[in-house]
Amino acid sequence: GQNIDQPTEMTATEGAIVQINCTYQTSGFNGLFWYQQHAGEAPTFLSYNVLDGLEEKGRFSSFLSRSKGYSYLLLKELQMKDSASYLCAVRDDYKLSFGAGTTVTVRA
Amino acid sequence: DARVTQTPRHKVTEMGQEVTMRCQPILGHNTVFWYRQTMMQGLELLAYFRNRAPLDDSGMPKDRFSAEMPDATLATLKIQPSEPRDSAVYFCASGVQGAQAEAFFGQGTRLTVV
């Protein structure tokens, strides 16, 4: 099975940078995903890592270290609309298992 | 605009009643997931289908829950009988089997059992 840990909450100021860490233990590994979920809405895909290193996509970047079982999501130039829950998910052969999510609050 | 469609969006039912939730995956997707989300447990995987075949339903309470895919355009999740502890948001997600294929989520069914 999988064990996925991420912080419960983070608060940051508009325009700042926030880094959300995710550690995982899994019996098999076939990719790590980050999803964003606004309150009352469905999760939406943000990023995917399967090899070690940094993937950059606009204001969002995601990093993976498979040997350490570690990933982070970096949100730059924070905007109020970035206030949401960010979910780390690990896939083994097919099963996509989610962490509990990190609620990010962006303050003016 | 391709999207996963779930019905109903909201359901309030009395304990003991049968509940059926429906999901229309994105056309061409061959994998379907059912998840349940609560504040306490987060997103829990209930069932997984590939090419309409159930590959994993280990997360589902077998005595009251059942999941099926009668055809490629319809997935159903049924609870019989429902209990108050089943109150949650149930999400369906679909995707294409493959390396970078992400799962696309429907808007969910918010179930309240009273």
Tab-separated table of C-alpha atoms in Angstrom:
chain	number	residue	atom	x	y	z
A	1	GLY	CA	0.000	0.000	0.000
A	2	GLN	CA	0.899	3.655	0.106
A	3	ASN	CA	1.556	6.065	2.951
A	4	ILE	CA	1.496	9.706	1.837
A	5	ASP	CA	2.206	12.628	4.147
A	6	GLN	CA	1.829	16.336	3.557
A	7	PRO	CA	1.275	19.318	5.872
A	8	THR	CA	-2.301	20.110	6.794
A	9	GLU	CA	-2.239	23.858	6.316
A	10	MET	CA	-0.044	26.659	5.009
A	11	THR	CA	-0.580	30.397	4.858
A	12	ALA	CA	1.232	32.852	2.619
A	13	THR	CA	0.977	36.386	1.341
A	14	GLU	CA	-0.142	37.389	-2.145
A	15	GLY	CA	2.889	37.571	-4.445
A	16	ALA	CA	4.990	35.277	-2.272
A	17	ILE	CA	6.243	31.715	-2.856
A	18	VAL	CA	5.016	28.627	-1.039
A	19	GLN	CA	6.486	25.128	-1.107
A	20	ILE	CA	4.294	22.155	-0.227
A	21	ASN	CA	6.212	19.022	0.683
A	22	CYS	CA	5.022	15.471	0.217
A	23	THR	CA	6.702	12.310	1.435
A	24	TYR	CA	5.547	8.863	0.473
A	25	GLN	CA	6.175	5.197	1.018
A	26	THR	CA	4.868	2.867	-1.609
A	27	SER	CA	5.212	-0.768	-2.584
A	28	GLY	CA	5.424	0.252	-6.225
A	29	PHE	CA	5.930	3.575	-7.957
A	30	ASN	CA	4.622	4.664	-11.329
A	31	GLY	CA	4.377	8.418	-11.034
A	32	LEU	CA	3.515	11.246	-8.661
A	33	PHE	CA	0.733	13.728	-9.332
A	34	TRP	CA	-0.299	17.038	-7.829
A	35	TYR	CA	-3.924	18.119	-7.921
A	36	GLN	CA	-5.614	21.361	-6.902
A	37	GLN	CA	-9.036	21.346	-5.289
A	38	HIS	CA	-11.036	24.460	-4.547
A	39	ALA	CA	-13.676	24.201	-1.836
A	40	GLY	CA	-16.778	22.442	-3.090
A	41	GLU	CA	-15.206	21.528	-6.410
A	42	ALA	CA	-13.522	18.555	-8.035
A	43	PRO	CA	-9.749	18.011	-7.969
A	44	THR	CA	-8.009	19.241	-11.107
A	45	PHE	CA	-4.659	18.045	-12.423
A	46	LEU	CA	-1.632	20.288	-11.924
A	47	SER	CA	1.524	18.284	-12.541
A	48	TYR	CA	3.112	14.878	-13.033
A	49	ASN	CA	6.597	13.578	-12.178
A	50	VAL	CA	7.940	10.115	-12.824
A	51	LEU	CA	11.672	10.855	-13.137
A	52	ASP	CA	13.819	12.695	-10.623
A	53	GLY	CA	14.033	16.419	-11.096
A	54	LEU	CA	12.011	19.544	-11.543
A	55	GLU	CA	9.030	20.027	-13.847
A	56	GLU	CA	8.043	23.631	-14.441
A	57	LYS	CA	4.688	24.771	-15.696
A	58	GLY	CA	4.119	28.496	-15.478
A	59	ARG	CA	3.868	29.644	-11.859
A	60	PHE	CA	3.792	26.044	-10.616
A	61	SER	CA	6.752	23.676	-10.404
A	62	SER	CA	6.980	20.164	-9.031
A	63	PHE	CA	10.049	18.257	-7.908
A	64	LEU	CA	10.610	14.558	-7.338
A	65	SER	CA	13.284	12.485	-5.642
A	66	ARG	CA	12.409	8.809	-5.958
A	67	SER	CA	15.281	7.628	-3.760
A	68	LYS	CA	14.053	9.833	-0.914
A	69	GLY	CA	10.350	9.272	-1.513
A	70	TYR	CA	9.927	13.024	-1.631
A	71	SER	CA	8.226	15.601	-3.772
A	72	TYR	CA	7.318	19.243	-3.491
A	73	LEU	CA	4.998	21.614	-5.272
A	74	LEU	CA	6.238	25.178	-5.608
A	75	LEU	CA	3.728	27.947	-6.149
A	76	LYS	CA	5.242	31.254	-7.206
A	77	GLU	CA	3.757	34.754	-7.425
A	78	LEU	CA	0.833	33.666	-5.317
A	79	GLN	CA	-2.583	34.973	-6.227
A	80	MET	CA	-5.763	34.981	-4.163
A	81	LYS	CA	-7.256	32.393	-6.512
A	82	ASP	CA	-4.505	29.966	-5.470
A	83	SER	CA	-6.238	29.526	-2.109
A	84	ALA	CA	-7.208	25.858	-2.301
A	85	SER	CA	-6.310	22.382	-1.165
A	86	TYR	CA	-3.322	20.770	-2.889
A	87	LEU	CA	-3.310	16.997	-3.088
A	88	CYS	CA	-0.250	14.823	-3.574
A	89	ALA	CA	-1.075	11.492	-5.240
A	90	VAL	CA	1.094	8.460	-5.927
A	91	ARG	CA	0.380	5.812	-8.526
A	92	ASP	CA	1.589	2.243	-8.410
A	93	ASP	CA	0.663	0.003	-11.318
A	94	TYR	CA	-2.744	1.631	-11.666
A	95	LYS	CA	-4.006	2.694	-8.250
A	96	LEU	CA	-3.880	6.445	-7.639
A	97	SER	CA	-3.719	7.081	-3.898
A	98	PHE	CA	-4.056	10.556	-2.441
A	99	GLY	CA	-2.602	12.303	0.554
A	100	ALA	CA	-4.928	14.187	2.890
A	101	GLY	CA	-4.197	17.480	1.150
A	102	THR	CA	-2.622	20.777	2.165
A	103	THR	CA	-4.922	23.761	2.528
A	104	VAL	CA	-3.169	26.887	1.297
A	105	THR	CA	-4.581	30.241	2.313
A	106	VAL	CA	-3.348	33.297	0.441
A	107	ARG	CA	-3.698	36.582	2.299
A	108	ALA	CA	-3.621	40.061	0.804
B	1	ASP	CA	-15.497	20.391	-23.929
B	2	ALA	CA	-14.911	16.830	-22.714
B	3	ARG	CA	-15.724	16.223	-19.090
B	4	VAL	CA	-16.745	13.508	-16.670
B	5	THR	CA	-20.433	13.834	-15.836
B	6	GLN	CA	-21.884	12.650	-12.541
B	7	THR	CA	-25.517	12.465	-11.494
B	8	PRO	CA	-27.099	13.392	-9.219
B	9	ARG	CA	-25.014	16.299	-7.917
B	10	HIS	CA	-26.747	16.159	-4.549
B	11	LYS	CA	-28.697	13.407	-2.839
B	12	VAL	CA	-30.404	13.357	0.543
B	13	THR	CA	-31.843	10.028	1.578
B	14	GLU	CA	-33.041	8.222	4.643
B	15	MET	CA	-31.049	5.509	6.294
B	16	GLY	CA	-31.826	2.116	4.801
B	17	GLN	CA	-32.677	3.422	1.345
B	18	GLU	CA	-30.866	2.408	-1.825
B	19	VAL	CA	-28.689	5.027	-3.487
B	20	THR	CA	-27.414	4.845	-7.062
B	21	MET	CA	-24.809	7.261	-8.373
B	22	ARG	CA	-23.998	7.471	-12.066
B	23	CYS	CA	-20.938	8.524	-13.993
B	24	GLN	CA	-20.356	9.121	-17.682
B	25	PRO	CA	-16.603	8.932	-18.384
B	26	ILE	CA	-14.937	11.027	-21.043
B	27	LEU	CA	-15.392	9.414	-24.452
B	28	GLY	CA	-12.383	7.278	-25.300
B	29	HIS	CA	-11.199	6.870	-21.718
B	30	ASN	CA	-10.750	3.254	-20.665
B	31	THR	CA	-10.121	3.616	-16.931
B	32	VAL	CA	-12.663	4.647	-14.303
B	33	PHE	CA	-12.115	5.333	-10.620
B	34	TRP	CA	-14.642	5.813	-7.828
B	35	TYR	CA	-13.448	7.843	-4.840
B	36	ARG	CA	-15.114	8.910	-1.620
B	37	GLN	CA	-14.053	12.139	0.089
B	38	THR	CA	-14.690	13.087	3.696
B	39	MET	CA	-13.045	15.620	5.971
B	40	MET	CA	-11.704	12.862	8.182
B	41	GLN	CA	-10.428	10.394	5.577
B	42	GLY	CA	-9.701	12.546	2.548
B	43	LEU	CA	-9.950	10.874	-0.870
B	44	GLU	CA	-10.336	7.118	-0.580
B	45	LEU	CA	-10.284	4.836	-3.602
B	46	LEU	CA	-13.351	2.624	-3.665
B	47	ALA	CA	-13.118	0.918	-7.066
B	48	TYR	CA	-11.116	0.852	-10.274
B	49	PHE	CA	-12.180	-0.325	-13.716
B	50	ARG	CA	-10.097	-0.848	-16.813
B	51	ASN	CA	-11.824	-1.557	-20.113
B	52	ARG	CA	-15.063	-1.984	-18.091
B	53	ALA	CA	-13.577	-4.803	-16.007
B	54	PRO	CA	-13.363	-4.285	-12.231
B	55	LEU	CA	-9.701	-4.654	-11.267
B	56	ASP	CA	-9.820	-3.416	-7.722
B	57	ASP	CA	-12.667	-2.877	-5.312
B	58	SER	CA	-10.729	-3.584	-2.135
B	59	GLY	CA	-11.575	-0.146	-0.744
B	60	MET	CA	-15.284	-0.755	-0.940
B	61	PRO	CA	-17.449	-2.169	1.884
B	62	LYS	CA	-18.578	-5.325	0.106
B	63	ASP	CA	-21.714	-5.928	2.101
B	64	ARG	CA	-23.459	-2.744	0.992
B	65	PHE	CA	-21.547	-1.214	-1.901
B	66	SER	CA	-21.394	-2.372	-5.501
B	67	ALA	CA	-19.864	-0.856	-8.619
B	68	GLU	CA	-20.518	-1.774	-12.236
B	69	MET	CA	-19.907	-0.610	-15.790
B	70	PRO	CA	-22.844	-1.782	-17.892
B	71	ASP	CA	-21.221	-0.177	-20.926
B	72	ALA	CA	-18.323	2.092	-21.803
B	73	THR	CA	-20.395	5.231	-21.297
B	74	LEU	CA	-21.816	4.454	-17.868
B	75	ALA	CA	-20.380	3.546	-14.484
B	76	THR	CA	-22.588	3.107	-11.436
B	77	LEU	CA	-21.972	2.996	-7.704
B	78	LYS	CA	-24.761	1.609	-5.581
B	79	ILE	CA	-25.232	1.600	-1.816
B	80	GLN	CA	-27.860	-0.692	-0.330
B	81	PRO	CA	-28.800	-0.154	2.429
B	82	SER	CA	-27.378	3.317	3.027
B	83	GLU	CA	-26.167	4.405	6.471
B	84	PRO	CA	-25.399	7.857	7.943
B	85	ARG	CA	-21.661	7.058	7.883
B	86	ASP	CA	-21.883	6.873	4.068
B	87	SER	CA	-22.451	10.636	3.946
B	88	ALA	CA	-19.626	12.011	1.808
B	89	VAL	CA	-18.809	13.365	-1.626
B	90	TYR	CA	-18.397	10.584	-4.165
B	91	PHE	CA	-16.180	11.355	-7.126
B	92	CYS	CA	-15.845	9.498	-10.368
B	93	ALA	CA	-12.692	9.983	-12.426
B	94	SER	CA	-11.713	8.657	-15.831
B	95	GLY	CA	-8.488	8.403	-17.759
B	96	VAL	CA	-6.496	6.584	-20.368
B	97	GLN	CA	-4.145	3.867	-19.254
B	98	GLY	CA	-0.616	5.106	-19.855
B	99	ALA	CA	2.457	6.690	-18.362
B	100	GLN	CA	1.496	10.291	-17.925
B	101	ALA	CA	-2.227	9.862	-18.134
B	102	GLU	CA	-3.863	11.828	-15.375
B	103	ALA	CA	-7.304	11.141	-13.988
B	104	PHE	CA	-10.046	13.643	-14.820
B	105	PHE	CA	-12.593	14.101	-12.061
B	106	GLY	CA	-16.310	14.669	-12.282
B	107	GLN	CA	-18.001	17.276	-10.093
B	108	GLY	CA	-19.005	14.678	-7.552
B	109	THR	CA	-22.207	13.554	-5.868
B	110	ARG	CA	-22.735	14.968	-2.400
B	111	LEU	CA	-24.588	12.282	-0.456
B	112	THR	CA	-26.297	12.913	2.855
B	113	VAL	CA	-27.879	9.982	4.664
B	114	VAL	CA	-30.155	10.989	7.530
